[in-house]
CSV table of C-alpha atoms and ligand atoms in Angstrom, one decimal:
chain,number,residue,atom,x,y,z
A,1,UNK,CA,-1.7,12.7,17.9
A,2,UNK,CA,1.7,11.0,18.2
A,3,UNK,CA,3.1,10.0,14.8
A,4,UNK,CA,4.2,6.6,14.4
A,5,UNK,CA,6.5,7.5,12.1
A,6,UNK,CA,9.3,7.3,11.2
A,7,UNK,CA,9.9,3.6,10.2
A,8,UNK,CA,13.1,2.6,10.1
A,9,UNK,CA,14.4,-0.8,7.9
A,10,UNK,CA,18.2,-1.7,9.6
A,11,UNK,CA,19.7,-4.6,8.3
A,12,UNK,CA,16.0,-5.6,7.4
A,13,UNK,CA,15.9,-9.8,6.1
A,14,UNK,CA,13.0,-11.8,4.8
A,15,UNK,CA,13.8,-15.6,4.3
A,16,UNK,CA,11.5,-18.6,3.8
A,17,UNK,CA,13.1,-21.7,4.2
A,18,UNK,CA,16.6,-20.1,4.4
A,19,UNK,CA,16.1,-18.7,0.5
A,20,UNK,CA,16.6,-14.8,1.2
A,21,UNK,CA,13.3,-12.9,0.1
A,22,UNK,CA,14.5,-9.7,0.4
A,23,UNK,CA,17.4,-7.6,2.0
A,24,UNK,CA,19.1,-6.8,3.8
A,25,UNK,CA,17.0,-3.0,4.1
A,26,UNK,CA,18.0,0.3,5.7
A,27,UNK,CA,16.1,2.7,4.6
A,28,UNK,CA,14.1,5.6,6.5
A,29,UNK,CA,10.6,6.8,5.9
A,30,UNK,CA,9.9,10.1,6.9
A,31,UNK,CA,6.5,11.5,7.8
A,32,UNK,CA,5.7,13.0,4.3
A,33,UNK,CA,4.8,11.7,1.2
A,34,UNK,CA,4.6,8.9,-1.1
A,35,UNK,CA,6.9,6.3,-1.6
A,36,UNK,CA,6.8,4.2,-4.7
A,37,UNK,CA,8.3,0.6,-4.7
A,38,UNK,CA,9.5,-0.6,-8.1
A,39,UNK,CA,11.6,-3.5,-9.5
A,40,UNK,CA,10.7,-6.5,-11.5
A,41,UNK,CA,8.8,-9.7,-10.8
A,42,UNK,CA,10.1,-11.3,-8.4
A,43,UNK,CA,12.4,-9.0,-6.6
A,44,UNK,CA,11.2,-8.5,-3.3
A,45,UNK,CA,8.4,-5.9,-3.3
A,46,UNK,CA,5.5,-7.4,-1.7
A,47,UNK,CA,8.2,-8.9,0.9
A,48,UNK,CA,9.1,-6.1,1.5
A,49,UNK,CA,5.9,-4.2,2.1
A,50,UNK,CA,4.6,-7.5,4.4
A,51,UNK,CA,8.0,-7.1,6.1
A,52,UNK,CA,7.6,-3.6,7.0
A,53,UNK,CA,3.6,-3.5,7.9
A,54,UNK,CA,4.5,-6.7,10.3
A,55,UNK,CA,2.5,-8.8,8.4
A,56,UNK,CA,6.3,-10.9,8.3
A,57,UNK,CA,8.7,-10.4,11.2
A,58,UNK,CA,12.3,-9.9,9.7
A,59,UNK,CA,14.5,-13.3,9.8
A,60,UNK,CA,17.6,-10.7,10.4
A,61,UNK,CA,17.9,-6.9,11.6
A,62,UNK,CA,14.5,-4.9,12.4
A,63,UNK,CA,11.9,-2.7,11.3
A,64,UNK,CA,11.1,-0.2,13.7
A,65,UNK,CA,8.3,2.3,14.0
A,66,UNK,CA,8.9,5.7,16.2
A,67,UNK,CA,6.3,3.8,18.7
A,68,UNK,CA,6.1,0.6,20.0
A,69,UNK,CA,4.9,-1.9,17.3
A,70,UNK,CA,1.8,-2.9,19.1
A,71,UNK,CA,0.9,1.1,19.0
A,72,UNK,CA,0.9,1.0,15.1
A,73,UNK,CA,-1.7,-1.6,14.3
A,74,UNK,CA,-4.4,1.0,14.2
A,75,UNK,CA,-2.9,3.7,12.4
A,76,UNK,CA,-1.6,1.9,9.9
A,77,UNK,CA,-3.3,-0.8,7.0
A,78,UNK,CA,-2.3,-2.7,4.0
A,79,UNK,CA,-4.3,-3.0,0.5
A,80,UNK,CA,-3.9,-5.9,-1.1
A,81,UNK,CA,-3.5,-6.9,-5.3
A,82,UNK,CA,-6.6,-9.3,-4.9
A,83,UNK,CA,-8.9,-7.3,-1.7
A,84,UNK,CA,-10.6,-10.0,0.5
A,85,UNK,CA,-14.3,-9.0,0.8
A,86,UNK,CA,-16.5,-9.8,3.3
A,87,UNK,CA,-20.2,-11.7,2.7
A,88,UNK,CA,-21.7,-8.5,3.3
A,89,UNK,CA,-23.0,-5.5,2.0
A,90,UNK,CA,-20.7,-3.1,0.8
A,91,UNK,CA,-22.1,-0.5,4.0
A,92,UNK,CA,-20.9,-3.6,6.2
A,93,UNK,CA,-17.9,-4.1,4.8
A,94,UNK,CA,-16.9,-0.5,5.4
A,95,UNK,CA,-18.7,0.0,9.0
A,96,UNK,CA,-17.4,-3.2,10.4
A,97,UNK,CA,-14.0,-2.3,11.1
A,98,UNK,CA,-15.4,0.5,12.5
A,99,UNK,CA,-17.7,-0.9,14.6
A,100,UNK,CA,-14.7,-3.7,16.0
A,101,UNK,CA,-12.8,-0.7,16.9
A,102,UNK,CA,-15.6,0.9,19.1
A,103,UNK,CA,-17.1,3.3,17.0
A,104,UNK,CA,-21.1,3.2,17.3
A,105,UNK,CA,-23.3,2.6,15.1
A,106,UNK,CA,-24.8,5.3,13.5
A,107,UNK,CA,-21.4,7.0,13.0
A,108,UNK,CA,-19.8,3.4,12.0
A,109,UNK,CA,-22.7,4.1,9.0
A,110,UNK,CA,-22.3,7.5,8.4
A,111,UNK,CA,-18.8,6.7,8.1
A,112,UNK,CA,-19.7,4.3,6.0
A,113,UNK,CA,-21.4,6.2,3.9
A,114,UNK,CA,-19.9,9.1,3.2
A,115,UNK,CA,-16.7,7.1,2.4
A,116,UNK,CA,-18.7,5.2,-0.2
A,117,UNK,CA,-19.3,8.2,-2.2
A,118,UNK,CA,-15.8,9.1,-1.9
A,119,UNK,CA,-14.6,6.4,-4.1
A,120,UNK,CA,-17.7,6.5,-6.4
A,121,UNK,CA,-19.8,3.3,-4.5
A,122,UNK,CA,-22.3,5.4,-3.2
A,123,UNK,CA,-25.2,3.5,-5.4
A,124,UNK,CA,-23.6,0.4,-4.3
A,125,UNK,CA,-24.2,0.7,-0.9
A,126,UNK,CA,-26.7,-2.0,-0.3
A,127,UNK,CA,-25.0,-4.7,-3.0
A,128,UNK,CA,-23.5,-8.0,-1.7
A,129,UNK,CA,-19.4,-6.2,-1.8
A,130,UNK,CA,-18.6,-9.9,-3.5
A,131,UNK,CA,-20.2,-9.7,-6.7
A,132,UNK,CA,-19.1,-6.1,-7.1
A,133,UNK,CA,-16.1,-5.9,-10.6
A,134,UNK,CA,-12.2,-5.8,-9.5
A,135,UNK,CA,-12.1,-2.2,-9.8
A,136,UNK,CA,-15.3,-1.9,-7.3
A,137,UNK,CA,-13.7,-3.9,-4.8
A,138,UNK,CA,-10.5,-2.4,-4.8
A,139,UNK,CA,-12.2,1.0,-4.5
A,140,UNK,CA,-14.2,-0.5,-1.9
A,141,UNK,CA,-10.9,-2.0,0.0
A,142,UNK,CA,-9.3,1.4,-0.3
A,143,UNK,CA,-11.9,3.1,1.3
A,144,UNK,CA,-11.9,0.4,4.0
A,145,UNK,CA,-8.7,1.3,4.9
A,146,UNK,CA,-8.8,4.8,4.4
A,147,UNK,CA,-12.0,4.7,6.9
A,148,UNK,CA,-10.0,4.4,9.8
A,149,UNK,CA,-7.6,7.4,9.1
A,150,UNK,CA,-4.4,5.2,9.0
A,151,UNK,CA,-1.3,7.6,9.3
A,152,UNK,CA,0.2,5.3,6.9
A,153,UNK,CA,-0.8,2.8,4.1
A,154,UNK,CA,0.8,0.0,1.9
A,155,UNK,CA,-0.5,-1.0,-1.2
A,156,UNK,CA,0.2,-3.7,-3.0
A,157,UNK,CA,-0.1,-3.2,-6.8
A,158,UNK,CA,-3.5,-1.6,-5.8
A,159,UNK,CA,-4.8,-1.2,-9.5
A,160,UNK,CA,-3.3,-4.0,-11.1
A,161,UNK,CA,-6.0,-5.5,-14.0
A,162,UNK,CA,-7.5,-2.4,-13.7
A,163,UNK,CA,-8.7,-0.5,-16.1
A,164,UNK,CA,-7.7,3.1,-17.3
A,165,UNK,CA,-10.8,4.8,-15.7
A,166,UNK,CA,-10.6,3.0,-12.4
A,167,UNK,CA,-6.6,2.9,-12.0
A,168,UNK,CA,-7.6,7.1,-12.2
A,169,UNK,CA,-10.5,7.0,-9.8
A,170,UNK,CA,-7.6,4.9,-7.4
A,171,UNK,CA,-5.2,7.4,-8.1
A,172,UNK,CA,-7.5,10.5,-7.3
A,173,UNK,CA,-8.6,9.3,-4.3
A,174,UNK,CA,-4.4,8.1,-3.3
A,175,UNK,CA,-3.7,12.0,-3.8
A,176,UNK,CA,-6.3,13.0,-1.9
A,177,UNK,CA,-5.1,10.5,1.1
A,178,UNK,CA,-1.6,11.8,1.0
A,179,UNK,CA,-2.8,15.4,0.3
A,180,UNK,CA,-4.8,15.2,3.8
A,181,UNK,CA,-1.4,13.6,4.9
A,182,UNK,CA,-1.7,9.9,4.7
A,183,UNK,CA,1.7,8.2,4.5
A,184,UNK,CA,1.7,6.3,1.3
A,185,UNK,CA,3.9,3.2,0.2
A,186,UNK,CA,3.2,1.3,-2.7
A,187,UNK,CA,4.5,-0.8,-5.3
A,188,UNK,CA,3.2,-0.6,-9.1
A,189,UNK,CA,4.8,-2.2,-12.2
A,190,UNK,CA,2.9,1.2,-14.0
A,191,UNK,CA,5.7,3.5,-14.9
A,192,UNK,CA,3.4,6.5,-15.9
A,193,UNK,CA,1.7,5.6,-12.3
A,194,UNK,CA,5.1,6.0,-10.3
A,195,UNK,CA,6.0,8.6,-11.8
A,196,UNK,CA,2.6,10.9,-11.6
A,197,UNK,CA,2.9,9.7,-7.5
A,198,UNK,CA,5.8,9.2,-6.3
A,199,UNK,CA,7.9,11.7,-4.0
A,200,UNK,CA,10.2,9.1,-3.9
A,201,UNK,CA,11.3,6.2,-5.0
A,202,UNK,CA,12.5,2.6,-4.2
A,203,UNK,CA,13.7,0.0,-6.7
A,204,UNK,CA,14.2,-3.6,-6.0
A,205,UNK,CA,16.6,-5.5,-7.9
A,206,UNK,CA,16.7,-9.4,-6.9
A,207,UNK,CA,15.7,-8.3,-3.0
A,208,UNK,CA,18.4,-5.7,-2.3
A,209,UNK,CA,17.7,-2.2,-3.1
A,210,UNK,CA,19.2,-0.7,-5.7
A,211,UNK,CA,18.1,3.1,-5.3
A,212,UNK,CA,16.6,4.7,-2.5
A,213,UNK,CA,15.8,8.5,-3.1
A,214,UNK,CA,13.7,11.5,-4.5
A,215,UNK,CA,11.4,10.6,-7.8
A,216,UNK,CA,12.8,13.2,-9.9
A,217,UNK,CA,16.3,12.3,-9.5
A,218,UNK,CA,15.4,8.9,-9.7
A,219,UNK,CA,13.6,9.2,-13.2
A,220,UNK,CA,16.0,11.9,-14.3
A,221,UNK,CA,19.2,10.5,-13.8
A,222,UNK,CA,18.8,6.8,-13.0
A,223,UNK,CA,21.2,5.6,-10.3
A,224,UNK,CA,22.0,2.6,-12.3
A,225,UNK,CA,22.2,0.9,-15.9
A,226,UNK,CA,19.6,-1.8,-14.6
A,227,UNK,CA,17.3,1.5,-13.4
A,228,UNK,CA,17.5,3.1,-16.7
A,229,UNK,CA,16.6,-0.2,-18.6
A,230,UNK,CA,13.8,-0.4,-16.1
A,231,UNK,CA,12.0,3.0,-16.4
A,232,UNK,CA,12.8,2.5,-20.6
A,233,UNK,CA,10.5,-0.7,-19.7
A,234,UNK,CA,13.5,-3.1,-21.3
A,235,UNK,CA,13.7,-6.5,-19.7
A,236,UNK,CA,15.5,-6.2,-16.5
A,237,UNK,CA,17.0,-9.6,-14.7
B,1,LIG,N1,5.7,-17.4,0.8
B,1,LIG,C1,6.7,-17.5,0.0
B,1,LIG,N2,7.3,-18.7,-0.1
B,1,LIG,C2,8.4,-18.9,-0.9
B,1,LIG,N3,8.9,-18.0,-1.7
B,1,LIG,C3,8.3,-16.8,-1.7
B,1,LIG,C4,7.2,-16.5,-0.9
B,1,LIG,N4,6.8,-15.3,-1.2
B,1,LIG,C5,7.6,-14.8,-2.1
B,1,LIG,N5,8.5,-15.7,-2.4
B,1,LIG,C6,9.6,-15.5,-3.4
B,1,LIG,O1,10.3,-14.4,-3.0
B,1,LIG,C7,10.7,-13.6,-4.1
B,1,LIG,C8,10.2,-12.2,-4.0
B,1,LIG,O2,8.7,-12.3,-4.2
B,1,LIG,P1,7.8,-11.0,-4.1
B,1,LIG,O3,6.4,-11.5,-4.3
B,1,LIG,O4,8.1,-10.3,-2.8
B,1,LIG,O5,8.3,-10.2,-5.3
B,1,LIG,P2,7.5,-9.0,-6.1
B,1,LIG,O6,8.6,-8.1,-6.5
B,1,LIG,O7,6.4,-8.5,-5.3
B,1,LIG,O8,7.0,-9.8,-7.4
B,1,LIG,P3,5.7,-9.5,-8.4
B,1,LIG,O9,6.1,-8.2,-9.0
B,1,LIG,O10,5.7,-10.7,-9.3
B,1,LIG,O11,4.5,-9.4,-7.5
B,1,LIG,C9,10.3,-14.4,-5.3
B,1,LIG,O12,11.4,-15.2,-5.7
B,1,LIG,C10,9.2,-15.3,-4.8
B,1,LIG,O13,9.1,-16.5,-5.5
């Protein structure tokens, strides 16, 4: 299967209204791996992450996949802080992209099913996804996206208001994804999180970015005095 990756950020811009969002970005990502986005509130990451799914064209510079763009949108998917569920069953909302995508029906359920179990919704199968707790439906918008294989994912402060138990469930079923060689890029204001995932690391500062490297190197010798007030948790601004 062709890889869509690398993505490449040159000269990368967000603006709305003129006010700069975030960049400018040049940054690589490589086939491998998970890349963790940090910084404070405020300072770009969820631009950033819109910016390079194409969820936002850049205002300046590009984002470029190894394909053309048009190739991507099926091999690659976003997770959201606050999932949007469907009015359906939690089997619906799981099979439906499937089925939109061509996949018949009794493997759109299989499917369906089997990823269900994977992030612990098996008995949930037949509930209306809506009423399900924040930590179901996030489980049950992860699994949504992991459904379709993507070669890559973003995640958007994925576990958030979650609790302890379900932020681990996420995280099990994230290191399984990138074990089986999902591309994952995600931000999290969790440092223990970042630093049990990340292969590398990003970090924001006012929309530019600040370091752009391996984890260990990143949490071992921070790059900067802002970085090291950041992973002590101090107030960075
Ligand atoms: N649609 C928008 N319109 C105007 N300003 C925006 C919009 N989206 C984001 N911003 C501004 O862009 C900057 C970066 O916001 P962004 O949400 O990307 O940061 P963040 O690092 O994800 O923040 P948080 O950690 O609070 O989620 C902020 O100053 C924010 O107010």
């Amino acid at each position: 299967m062709t890889s869509i990756l690398p993505l490449r950020a040159e000269g990368a811009e967000l603006r709305f209204r003129g006010k700069l969002l975030v960049g400018p970005v040049d940054v690589s990502l490589g086939a491998k791996g998970v890349t963790i986005v940090l910084g404070p509130n405020g300072s770009g990451k969820t631009s950033l992450l819109r910016m390079l799914h194409g969820l936002e064209c850049p205002s300046a510079g590009q984002v470029r996949w190894a394909v053309p763009m048009h190739e991507t949108f099926e091999k690659q998917a976003f997770v959201f802080q606050s999932p949007i569920m469907m009015r359906r069953t939690v089997r619906d909302n799981l099979a439906y992209p499937l089925r939109l995508s061509g996949v018949a029906r009794a493997e759109a359920r299989d499917r369906a099913d089997h990823w269900a179990a994977r992030v612990g919704l098996q008995d949930a199968l037949d509930r209306q996804a809506t009423v399900l707790s924040g930590g179901e439906q996030q489980k049950l918008a992860l699994a949504r996206a992991l459904i379709r294989d993507p070669q890559v994912l973003f995640l958007d402060e994925p576990c958030a208001s979650l609790d302890g138990r379900a932020t681990r469930e996420i995280e099990e079923t994230l290191v399984a994804a990138a074990a089986a060689g999902t591309r994952l890029v995600m931000s999290t204001h969790d440092m223990g999180q970042a630093r049990r995932l990340a292969d590398e690391v990003l970090f924001l500062l006012h929309g530019k970015v600040q370091a752009f490297g391996p984890a260990r190197a990143f949490f071992d010798h921070p790059p900067s005095a802002q970085a090291r007030a950041f992973i002590k948790g101090d107030i960075v601004e």
